[in-house]
Amino acid sequence: AKKQGKDQVAVFEPAMRESFQKHLELEADLRRAVLRHEFELRFQPIVRLRTEEISGLEALVRWQHPERGMIPPLEFIPLAEETGLIVPIGEWVLREACRQAARWNAQRDGQTPLTVSVNLSAVQLERADLPQLVEAALADSGLPAKCLIIELTESLLVDHRPETLRRLEEIKALGVRLAIDDFGTGYSSLAYLRNFPVDIIKIDKSFVDDIGDMPAAAALTLGIIQLGQALQLSTVAEGIEDAGQLSELAGGNCELGQGYYFAEPLTAAALDNLLFPPRE
Ligand code: C2E
Ligand code: CA
Ligand code: CA
Ligand code: CA
């Protein structure tokens, strides 16, 4: 057995083997899942804080595993990234999100079109054909480029390669907007705001969580909103769970928000009912 510390002999070998085994199983399952289309999307409303009107939707992937049930993204996205399977999964997410948004917008004829936000991982940005993929997803769905928002994490922008910036510029040239996800959690949040063609800042849930009981969190949140305004970026607060957080954020002029207070991520069918309530 492996030695751990001075005199402690760890007994975790069988457990490690088991976890390795599980990992391999999950990888095989994930490969199958791609072939069998076991993924589903949920859509979480993003609302205008002043009016509480729905302005757009964030597409969030789920894996409907045949034996294990619904697997949340944090349990398979890292593995999908490691194995490269995020490429076909991410392509499906992008196409499906555009398709659904185009359908809802067609049905909402006359109203301001909804935006749809899609999360992209760094592995997808390493692909030279990403801009063409985005263009094809828009063309095939009929969704106008201005309705699509691509969400990127800070870490992706911090360790970026030179081609990444070029690819993002190409995607922006289509008319698609870029958002920085989980803003404030990275190490050099400010430097890249200058270098990247970003349109939207998403304030991380950890700030919103503490806004009511930690003056420092409230001050930082208001500071981020003001930074966004100064740079003419939209701000979206993530993870709003109560009315107190909403009033604090709306009072600070945060433009948009999402969270369980408004709605959880919903199935397409549930969203149909929300957007087009059946008449009684
Ligand atoms: P994220 O992009 O930061 O997405 C927000 C997460 O917060 C979602 O978790 C959402 O369900 C959750 N959330 C929203 N409002 C609230 C709230 O009021 N309270 C709490 N406690 N949570 C809230 P989810 O769906 O489990 O997704 C987790 C992460 O997985 C996402 O974080 C994103 O980084 C990643 N992810 C999801 N879908 C995709 C995808 O299609 N592609 C990639 N690359 N990553 C994805
Ligand atoms: Ca996101
Ligand atoms: Ca986020
Ligand atoms: Ca987050």
Coordinates of C-alpha atoms and ligand atoms in Angstrom, one line a residue:
A1 CA 0.0 0.0 0.0
K2 CA 1.0 3.6 -0.6
K3 CA 2.7 5.4 2.3
Q4 CA 1.0 8.6 3.3
G5 CA 2.5 11.1 5.7
K6 CA 4.9 9.7 8.4
D7 CA 3.4 6.6 9.8
Q8 CA 0.1 6.4 8.2
V9 CA -0.4 3.5 5.8
A10 CA -3.3 4.2 3.6
V11 CA -5.7 1.5 2.8
F12 CA -7.3 3.2 -0.1
E13 CA -5.9 1.0 -2.9
P14 CA -9.0 -1.1 -3.5
A15 CA -11.1 2.1 -3.3
M16 CA -8.8 3.7 -5.8
R17 CA -9.0 0.7 -8.1
E18 CA -12.8 0.9 -7.8
S19 CA -12.9 4.6 -8.6
F20 CA -10.6 4.0 -11.7
Q21 CA -13.0 1.2 -12.7
K22 CA -15.9 3.5 -12.4
H23 CA -14.1 6.1 -14.4
L24 CA -13.6 3.7 -17.3
E25 CA -17.2 2.5 -17.1
L26 CA -18.4 6.1 -17.2
E27 CA -16.2 6.8 -20.2
A28 CA -17.5 3.8 -22.1
D29 CA -21.0 4.9 -21.1
L30 CA -20.4 8.4 -22.3
R31 CA -19.2 7.2 -25.7
R32 CA -22.4 5.2 -26.0
A33 CA -24.4 8.2 -24.9
V34 CA -23.1 10.2 -27.7
L35 CA -24.1 7.6 -30.3
R36 CA -27.5 7.0 -28.7
H37 CA -28.3 10.7 -28.1
E38 CA -28.9 10.4 -24.4
F39 CA -28.5 14.1 -23.7
E40 CA -31.2 16.6 -23.0
L41 CA -31.3 20.4 -22.5
R42 CA -32.8 22.4 -19.8
F43 CA -33.5 26.1 -20.3
Q44 CA -33.2 28.6 -17.4
P45 CA -35.0 31.9 -18.0
I46 CA -32.8 35.0 -17.8
V47 CA -35.0 38.0 -16.8
R48 CA -34.8 41.8 -16.9
L49 CA -34.5 42.7 -13.2
R50 CA -36.6 45.9 -13.5
T51 CA -39.6 44.3 -15.1
E52 CA -39.1 40.6 -14.4
E53 CA -39.8 39.9 -18.1
I54 CA -37.9 37.0 -19.7
S55 CA -35.1 38.3 -21.9
G56 CA -33.5 35.0 -22.8
L57 CA -32.7 31.4 -21.8
E58 CA -29.5 29.6 -20.8
A59 CA -29.2 26.1 -22.2
L60 CA -27.9 23.6 -19.7
V61 CA -27.1 20.0 -20.7
R62 CA -28.2 16.9 -18.8
W63 CA -27.3 13.2 -19.4
Q64 CA -30.2 10.9 -19.2
H65 CA -28.3 7.7 -18.3
P66 CA -30.3 4.5 -18.9
E67 CA -29.5 3.0 -15.5
R68 CA -28.3 5.9 -13.4
G69 CA -30.9 8.4 -14.3
M70 CA -30.3 12.1 -14.8
I71 CA -26.6 12.9 -14.5
P72 CA -25.8 16.6 -13.9
P73 CA -23.2 18.3 -16.1
L74 CA -20.6 18.7 -13.4
E75 CA -20.4 14.9 -13.2
F76 CA -19.6 14.3 -16.9
I77 CA -18.4 17.6 -18.5
P78 CA -14.9 17.2 -17.1
L79 CA -14.7 13.6 -18.5
A80 CA -16.2 14.8 -21.7
E81 CA -13.5 17.4 -22.0
E82 CA -10.7 14.9 -21.1
T83 CA -11.8 12.5 -23.8
G84 CA -12.7 15.1 -26.4
L85 CA -16.3 13.9 -26.4
I86 CA -17.3 17.4 -25.5
V87 CA -16.9 18.2 -29.1
P88 CA -19.8 16.2 -30.4
I89 CA -21.8 16.8 -27.2
G90 CA -21.2 20.6 -27.5
E91 CA -22.1 20.6 -31.2
W92 CA -25.4 18.9 -30.3
V93 CA -26.1 21.4 -27.5
L94 CA -25.4 24.4 -29.8
R95 CA -27.6 23.1 -32.6
E96 CA -30.4 22.0 -30.3
A97 CA -30.4 25.3 -28.3
C98 CA -30.5 27.3 -31.6
R99 CA -33.3 25.1 -32.9
Q100 CA -35.5 25.5 -29.8
A101 CA -34.9 29.3 -29.5
A102 CA -35.8 29.8 -33.2
R103 CA -39.0 27.8 -32.6
W104 CA -40.0 29.8 -29.5
N105 CA -39.2 33.1 -31.3
A106 CA -41.3 32.1 -34.3
Q107 CA -44.2 31.3 -31.9
R108 CA -43.7 34.6 -30.0
D109 CA -44.2 36.5 -33.3
G110 CA -44.2 40.2 -32.7
Q111 CA -42.5 40.1 -29.2
T112 CA -38.9 40.9 -28.7
P113 CA -37.0 37.8 -29.6
L114 CA -35.5 35.7 -26.8
T115 CA -31.8 35.2 -26.6
V116 CA -30.3 31.8 -26.0
S117 CA -27.0 31.3 -24.1
V118 CA -24.8 28.3 -24.8
N119 CA -21.8 27.3 -22.6
L120 CA -18.6 26.5 -24.5
S121 CA -15.7 24.7 -23.1
A122 CA -12.0 25.4 -23.9
V123 CA -11.7 22.2 -25.8
Q124 CA -14.3 23.3 -28.3
L125 CA -12.4 26.6 -28.8
E126 CA -9.3 24.6 -29.8
R127 CA -11.1 23.5 -32.9
A128 CA -10.3 25.5 -36.0
D129 CA -13.8 24.8 -37.4
L130 CA -15.7 26.3 -34.4
P131 CA -16.7 29.5 -36.2
Q132 CA -18.1 27.5 -39.1
L133 CA -20.0 25.3 -36.7
V134 CA -21.6 28.3 -35.1
E135 CA -22.5 29.7 -38.5
A136 CA -24.0 26.4 -39.6
A137 CA -26.1 26.1 -36.3
L138 CA -27.5 29.6 -37.0
A139 CA -28.2 29.0 -40.7
D140 CA -29.8 25.6 -40.1
S141 CA -32.0 26.8 -37.3
G142 CA -32.8 30.2 -38.8
L143 CA -31.9 31.8 -35.5
P144 CA -30.6 35.4 -36.0
A145 CA -27.0 35.7 -34.8
K146 CA -28.0 38.5 -32.4
C147 CA -30.1 36.0 -30.5
L148 CA -27.1 33.8 -29.7
I149 CA -24.8 34.3 -26.7
I150 CA -21.8 32.2 -26.2
E151 CA -20.7 31.8 -22.5
L152 CA -17.0 31.4 -21.8
T153 CA -15.3 30.9 -18.4
E154 CA -12.6 33.1 -17.1
S155 CA -10.0 30.3 -17.0
L156 CA -10.5 29.8 -20.7
L157 CA -9.7 33.4 -21.4
V158 CA -6.7 33.5 -19.0
D159 CA -4.8 30.5 -20.5
H160 CA -5.9 31.3 -24.1
R161 CA -3.8 30.5 -27.2
P162 CA -3.4 33.1 -29.9
E163 CA -5.8 31.2 -32.2
T164 CA -8.5 31.4 -29.5
L165 CA -8.8 35.2 -29.8
R166 CA -9.0 34.9 -33.6
R167 CA -11.7 32.4 -33.4
L168 CA -13.7 34.5 -31.0
E169 CA -13.4 37.5 -33.3
E170 CA -14.7 35.4 -36.2
I171 CA -17.7 34.3 -34.1
K172 CA -18.3 37.9 -33.1
A173 CA -18.1 39.0 -36.7
L174 CA -21.2 36.8 -37.3
G175 CA -23.1 39.0 -34.9
V176 CA -23.0 36.6 -32.0
R177 CA -22.4 38.0 -28.5
L178 CA -19.9 36.7 -25.9
A179 CA -20.4 36.5 -22.2
I180 CA -17.9 35.8 -19.4
D181 CA -19.3 33.2 -17.1
D182 CA -18.6 33.0 -13.3
F183 CA -17.1 36.5 -13.4
G184 CA -15.0 37.4 -10.4
T185 CA -13.9 33.8 -9.5
G186 CA -10.8 33.8 -11.7
Y187 CA -7.4 35.3 -10.9
S188 CA -7.0 38.0 -13.4
S189 CA -10.6 39.0 -14.2
L190 CA -9.7 42.5 -15.3
A191 CA -6.8 42.1 -17.6
Y192 CA -8.6 40.2 -20.3
L193 CA -11.6 42.5 -20.4
R194 CA -9.3 44.7 -22.4
N195 CA -8.2 42.0 -24.8
F196 CA -11.3 40.0 -25.4
P197 CA -14.4 41.2 -27.4
V198 CA -16.8 40.5 -24.5
D199 CA -20.3 41.9 -24.4
I200 CA -21.8 40.5 -21.2
I201 CA -20.5 39.8 -17.7
K202 CA -22.2 37.1 -15.6
I203 CA -21.6 37.8 -11.9
D204 CA -20.9 34.6 -10.2
K205 CA -23.4 33.1 -7.8
S206 CA -20.9 33.2 -4.9
F207 CA -21.2 37.1 -4.8
V208 CA -25.0 37.0 -5.1
D209 CA -25.2 34.4 -2.3
D210 CA -23.5 36.7 0.2
I211 CA -25.0 39.9 -0.9
G212 CA -27.5 40.2 2.0
D213 CA -25.1 39.3 4.8
M214 CA -21.7 40.4 3.8
P215 CA -21.1 44.1 3.1
A216 CA -17.9 43.2 1.2
A217 CA -19.8 40.9 -1.2
A218 CA -22.4 43.6 -1.7
A219 CA -19.7 46.2 -2.4
L220 CA -17.9 43.9 -4.8
T221 CA -21.1 43.1 -6.7
L222 CA -22.1 46.7 -7.1
G223 CA -18.5 47.4 -8.2
I224 CA -18.7 44.7 -10.9
I225 CA -22.0 46.2 -12.1
Q226 CA -20.5 49.6 -12.3
L227 CA -17.5 48.2 -14.1
G228 CA -19.8 46.7 -16.6
Q229 CA -21.6 49.9 -17.1
A230 CA -18.4 51.8 -17.6
L231 CA -17.3 49.4 -20.3
Q232 CA -20.8 49.3 -21.8
L233 CA -21.3 45.7 -21.0
S234 CA -24.5 44.0 -19.9
T235 CA -24.5 42.5 -16.5
V236 CA -26.3 39.3 -15.5
A237 CA -26.4 38.1 -11.9
E238 CA -26.4 34.4 -11.4
G239 CA -28.1 32.3 -8.7
I240 CA -30.7 34.8 -7.4
E241 CA -32.7 32.8 -4.8
D242 CA -34.6 35.4 -2.9
A243 CA -36.4 38.8 -3.1
G244 CA -33.7 40.5 -1.0
Q245 CA -31.0 39.6 -3.4
L246 CA -33.2 40.8 -6.3
S247 CA -33.9 44.2 -4.8
E248 CA -30.2 44.7 -3.9
L249 CA -29.2 43.9 -7.5
A250 CA -32.0 45.8 -9.2
G251 CA -31.2 48.8 -6.9
G252 CA -27.6 48.6 -8.1
N253 CA -28.8 48.7 -11.7
C254 CA -27.9 45.2 -12.6
E255 CA -29.7 44.7 -15.9
L256 CA -30.4 40.9 -16.0
G257 CA -30.5 37.9 -13.6
Q258 CA -31.3 34.3 -13.3
G259 CA -31.9 31.9 -10.4
Y260 CA -34.3 29.7 -8.6
Y261 CA -36.2 32.8 -7.4
F262 CA -37.5 33.2 -11.0
A263 CA -37.2 29.7 -12.4
E264 CA -35.1 26.6 -12.3
P265 CA -33.7 25.2 -15.5
L266 CA -36.9 23.9 -17.3
T267 CA -37.6 21.2 -19.8
A268 CA -38.5 22.5 -23.3
A269 CA -42.1 21.3 -22.6
A270 CA -42.3 23.2 -19.3
L271 CA -41.0 26.3 -21.1
D272 CA -43.6 25.9 -23.8
N273 CA -46.2 26.1 -21.0
L274 CA -44.5 29.1 -19.4
L275 CA -44.2 31.1 -22.6
F276 CA -47.5 30.0 -24.1
P277 CA -49.8 29.3 -21.2
P278 CA -52.6 26.9 -22.2
R279 CA -56.0 28.7 -22.0
E280 CA -58.3 27.3 -19.5
Ligands
C2E1 P1 -23.0 27.6 -15.1 O1 -22.8 27.9 -16.5 O2 -22.5 28.6 -14.1 O3 -24.6 27.4 -15.0 C1 -25.3 27.8 -13.8 C2 -25.6 26.6 -12.9 O4 -26.2 27.2 -11.7 C3 -26.5 25.6 -13.5 O5 -26.1 24.3 -12.9 C4 -27.9 26.0 -12.9 O6 -28.8 25.0 -12.8 C5 -27.4 26.5 -11.5 N1 -28.3 27.5 -11.0 C6 -29.1 28.4 -11.6 N2 -29.8 29.2 -10.7 C7 -29.4 28.7 -9.5 C8 -29.8 29.1 -8.2 O7 -30.6 30.1 -7.9 N3 -29.3 28.4 -7.1 C9 -28.4 27.4 -7.3 N4 -27.9 26.8 -6.3 N5 -28.0 27.0 -8.6 C10 -28.5 27.7 -9.6 P2 -26.0 23.0 -13.8 O8 -27.1 23.0 -14.9 O9 -25.9 21.9 -12.9 O10 -24.7 23.3 -14.6 C11 -23.5 23.3 -14.0 C12 -22.3 23.8 -14.9 O11 -22.1 22.8 -15.9 C13 -22.6 25.1 -15.6 O12 -22.4 26.1 -14.7 C14 -21.7 25.0 -16.8 O13 -20.4 25.4 -16.4 C15 -21.6 23.5 -17.0 N6 -22.5 23.2 -18.2 C16 -23.8 23.1 -18.2 N7 -24.3 22.8 -19.5 C17 -23.1 22.9 -20.3 C18 -22.9 22.7 -21.7 O14 -23.8 22.5 -22.5 N8 -21.6 22.8 -22.1 C19 -20.6 23.0 -21.2 N9 -19.3 23.1 -21.7 N10 -20.8 23.2 -19.9 C20 -22.0 23.1 -19.5
CA2 CA -23.1 29.5 -17.9
CA3 CA -22.1 30.7 -14.4
CA4 CA -21.2 29.4 -11.2

